[in-house]
PDB file of C-alpha atoms in Angstrom:
ATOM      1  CA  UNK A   1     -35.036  59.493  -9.532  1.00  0.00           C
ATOM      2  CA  UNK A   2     -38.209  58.759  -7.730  1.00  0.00           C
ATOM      3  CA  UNK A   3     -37.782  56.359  -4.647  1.00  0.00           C
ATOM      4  CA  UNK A   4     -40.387  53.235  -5.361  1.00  0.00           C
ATOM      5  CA  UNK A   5     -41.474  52.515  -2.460  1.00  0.00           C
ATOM      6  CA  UNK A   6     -42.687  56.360  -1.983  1.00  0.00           C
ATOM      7  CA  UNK A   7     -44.371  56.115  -5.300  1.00  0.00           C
ATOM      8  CA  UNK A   8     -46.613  53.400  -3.922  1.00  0.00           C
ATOM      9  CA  UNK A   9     -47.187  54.673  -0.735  1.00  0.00           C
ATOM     10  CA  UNK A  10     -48.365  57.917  -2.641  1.00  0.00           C
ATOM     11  CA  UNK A  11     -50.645  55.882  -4.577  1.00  0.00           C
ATOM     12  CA  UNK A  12     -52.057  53.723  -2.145  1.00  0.00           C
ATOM     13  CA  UNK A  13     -52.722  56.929  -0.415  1.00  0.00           C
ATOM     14  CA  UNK A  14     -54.371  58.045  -3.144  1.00  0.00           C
ATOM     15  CA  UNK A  15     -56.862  55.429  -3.744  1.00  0.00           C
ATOM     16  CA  UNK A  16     -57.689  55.526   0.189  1.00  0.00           C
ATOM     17  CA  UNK A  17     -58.556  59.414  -0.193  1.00  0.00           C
ATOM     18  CA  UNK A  18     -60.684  58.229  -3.485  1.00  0.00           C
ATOM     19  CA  UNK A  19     -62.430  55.229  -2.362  1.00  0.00           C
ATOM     20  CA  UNK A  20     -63.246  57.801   1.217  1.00  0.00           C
ATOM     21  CA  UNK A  21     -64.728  60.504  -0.936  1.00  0.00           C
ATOM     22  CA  UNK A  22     -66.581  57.804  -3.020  1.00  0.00           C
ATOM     23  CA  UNK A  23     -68.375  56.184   0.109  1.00  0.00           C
ATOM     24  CA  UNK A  24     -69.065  59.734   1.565  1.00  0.00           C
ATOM     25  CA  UNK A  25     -70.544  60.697  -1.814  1.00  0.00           C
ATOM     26  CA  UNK A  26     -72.582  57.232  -2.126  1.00  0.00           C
ATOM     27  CA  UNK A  27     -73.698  57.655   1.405  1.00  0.00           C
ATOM     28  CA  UNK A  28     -75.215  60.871   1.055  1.00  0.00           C
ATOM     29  CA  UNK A  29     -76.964  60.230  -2.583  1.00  0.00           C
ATOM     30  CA  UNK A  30     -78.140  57.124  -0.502  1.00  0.00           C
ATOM     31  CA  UNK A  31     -79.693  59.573   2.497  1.00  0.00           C
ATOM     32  CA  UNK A  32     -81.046  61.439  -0.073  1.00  0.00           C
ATOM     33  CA  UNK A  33     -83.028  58.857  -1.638  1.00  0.00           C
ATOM     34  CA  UNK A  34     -84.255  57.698   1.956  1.00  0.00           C
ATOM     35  CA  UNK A  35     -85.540  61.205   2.434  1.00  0.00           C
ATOM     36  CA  UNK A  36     -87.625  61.056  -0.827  1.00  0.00           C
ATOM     37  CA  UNK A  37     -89.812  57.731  -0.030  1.00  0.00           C
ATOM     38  CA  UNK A  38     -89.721  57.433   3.998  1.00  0.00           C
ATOM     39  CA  UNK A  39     -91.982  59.753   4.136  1.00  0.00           C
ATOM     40  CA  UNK A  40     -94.725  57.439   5.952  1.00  0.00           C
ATOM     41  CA  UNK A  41     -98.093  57.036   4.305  1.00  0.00           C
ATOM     42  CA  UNK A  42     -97.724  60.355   2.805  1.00  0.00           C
ATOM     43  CA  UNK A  43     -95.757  58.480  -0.629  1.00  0.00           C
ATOM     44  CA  UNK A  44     -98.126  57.434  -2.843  1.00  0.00           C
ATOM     45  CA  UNK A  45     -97.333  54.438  -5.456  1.00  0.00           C
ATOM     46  CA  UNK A  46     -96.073  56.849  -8.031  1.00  0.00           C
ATOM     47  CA  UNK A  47     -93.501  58.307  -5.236  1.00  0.00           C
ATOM     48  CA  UNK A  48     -92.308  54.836  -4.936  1.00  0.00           C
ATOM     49  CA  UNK A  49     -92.333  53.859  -8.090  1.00  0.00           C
ATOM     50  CA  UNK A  50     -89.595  56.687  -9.039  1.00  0.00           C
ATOM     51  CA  UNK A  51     -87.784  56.224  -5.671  1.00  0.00           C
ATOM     52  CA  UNK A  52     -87.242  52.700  -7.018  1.00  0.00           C
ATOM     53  CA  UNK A  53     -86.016  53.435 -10.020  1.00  0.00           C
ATOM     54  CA  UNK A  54     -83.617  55.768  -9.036  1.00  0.00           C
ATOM     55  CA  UNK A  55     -82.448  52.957  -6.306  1.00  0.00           C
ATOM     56  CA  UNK A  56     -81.803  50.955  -9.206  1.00  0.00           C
ATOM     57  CA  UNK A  57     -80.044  53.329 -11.181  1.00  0.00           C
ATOM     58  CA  UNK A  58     -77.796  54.055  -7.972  1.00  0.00           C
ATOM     59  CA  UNK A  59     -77.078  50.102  -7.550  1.00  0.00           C
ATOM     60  CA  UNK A  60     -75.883  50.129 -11.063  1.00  0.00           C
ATOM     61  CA  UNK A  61     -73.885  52.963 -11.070  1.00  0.00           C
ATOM     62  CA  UNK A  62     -71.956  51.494  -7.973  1.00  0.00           C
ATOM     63  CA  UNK A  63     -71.792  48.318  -9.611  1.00  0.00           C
ATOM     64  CA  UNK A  64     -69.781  50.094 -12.799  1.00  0.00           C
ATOM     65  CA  UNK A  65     -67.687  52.345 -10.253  1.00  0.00           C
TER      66      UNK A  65
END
């Protein structure tokens, strides 16, 4: 029989592990977006226009995670 306390000391360590990757995986897609628009004066208004729409699609997706 499985000991409870272990059981939610595994899953609390699981959601830690989760919730690390998560961040590390927002963090980069968030570098990445930087990369694409701070560019200087070299991004036009079309280069910003798609940098902020993918910001907003990456708000909303960690909104829904």
């Amino acid at each position: 029989m499985d000991d409870p306390r272990e059981a939610v000391h595994a899953a609390d360590g699981l959601v830690a592990d989760v919730m690390q990757t998560l961040a590390a995986t927002f963090s980069q897609h968030k570098k990445d977006l930087e990369g694409q628009w701070n560019r200087g004066e070299e991004a036009d208004t079309e280069d910003l226009r798609v940098a902020l729409r993918k910001y907003r699609s990456f708000f909303n997706r960690l909104l829904s995670s």
